Amino acid sequence: MESLTQKWLRQNSQPYTHKDRVYTDIDSVLARFQSLRPKSDVYTYDDGRTQLLLCIHGLLPISFRQASYNIPIAIWITRDYPRQAPIAYVVPTNDMLVKASKNLDVSGRCKADYLQHWERKSEGCSLAALLEALQDQFSREPPLFTKPRGQPDLSPVASASHPPTLPPKPGVYSSTSTPAPIHIPPLKASSSSTSPPPPPPRPPVYHHTNPTPDRNNYGHGETAPSHPSGPTFTAPPPPPPRPPPPPPPPPAAPTLHAPPPSVSVPPPPETLPRPVPPAPNLLEEEAPDLSQSAYSALSETRPPRPPNPELLHIHAQVHGKLVTEIQSISQALALDAERLRAHQRDLLAGEPAILDEMARLEAVRGVCRTVSDRLRADIERGESNMAEIRRKGDPEVDELVCSTTIVHNQLINLVAEDNAIEDTIYHLHRALNTGKIDLERFLRTIRVLAEEQYMKRALIEKIQAGMPMGMSIG
């Protein structure tokens, strides 16, 4: 029992000259290569002609350097197949390019040796053998190669000392694919050692002196420097400024785990009100430690967390696949729309001819109706005459031959009697010759008949002399 694909293939191979051969070859190829599928589409030749052809498209498996690959191909079956060789193309995806060679042009059309042999001698060639030849050729020299990837900058803060890195491969995490770290500048000492510190209710003012320290320095036990002086009364002078810190060590490779709670991003200031620290009593307790509050204030002003490069890569892959599918669907819809527009043009061009033919057929129908009405009337009249004749019955023989006047009827009878006498004399002569009658009887009978014939002929001539011209009966 035939499958749906075989039924479809048998139906769409009807326009071909050798439809049985086309059906057999394509069916054997589909049974052998499970990754190929048939379709029917419009093919545009180099000279601009378009034709609806069968196409075998899909992935052709090959083996290159002990690895398996799938090459996207499309083979168009021409109408003169197998006398004319099929048209083979390599169809690259969006992330591939065609590798031109002597057997493959930049458009992807294959010019394999087997196709050239097919053009010279097509008797021993087949579609399955062509695919085997393409497999062998592509295994020796692959027709496609991957496009070179660009170098997008995924870091939100560009650094002059660290060039942008390439995006990582899917599923691989390395220190070169991590985003730039978030920088938290240290606190700067007061601009003047003799000026009093700011009042306690106001938050301290921080100035950026080095925009490149790593935020991880605070995660290893270090805190931002703070001013130890009191806010509302005279205090001893502050200690001398601390020397600048040594250069921070290189940042460790981050992982995909959540950051520690001490450097988590807090809610925006609009949604989280900032608490006002109480005024410290320096007479009864030690100087407050402002490192934690300073770090919290800096955490609110640090830049947002950069996106995950792996997630960006996945988004780019999904976007590319969607764009490819949309382009494929758009091309298919464009071909369908062009084919429908061609049908529409043909229908619009054929409308005047259809209308003219309809008018001509209407005229013919009118003539036919007129003739049929006339013939129907003649048939009805003939049937009525036949009924009248049947009603009258069969006429007598003497009534069949009659004239319109008495003289003419007499003339008809005289002519008939004259011919009868002539026949009688003829048969008497034959009887005399055969000896059936004697001579005396013959003569006596002939004399009587001759006198009677003479009188009838004289009367005939007399009647004919009184008739108008052109009505004589010979």
CSV table of C-alpha atoms in Angstrom, one decimal, residues 427-440 442:
chain,number,residue,atom,x,y,z
A,427,HIS,CA,-47.1,-11.5,-76.1
A,428,LEU,CA,-49.2,-12.8,-79.0
A,429,HIS,CA,-46.1,-12.6,-81.2
A,430,ARG,CA,-44.1,-14.6,-78.6
A,431,ALA,CA,-46.9,-17.2,-78.4
A,432,LEU,CA,-47.0,-17.6,-82.2
A,433,ASN,CA,-43.2,-18.1,-82.3
A,434,THR,CA,-43.4,-20.8,-79.7
A,435,GLY,CA,-46.3,-22.5,-81.4
A,436,LYS,CA,-48.8,-22.0,-78.6
A,437,ILE,CA,-51.4,-20.5,-81.1
A,438,ASP,CA,-51.9,-20.9,-84.8
A,439,LEU,CA,-51.5,-18.3,-87.4
A,440,GLU,CA,-55.2,-17.9,-88.2
A,442,PHE,CA,-53.2,-14.9,-84.3
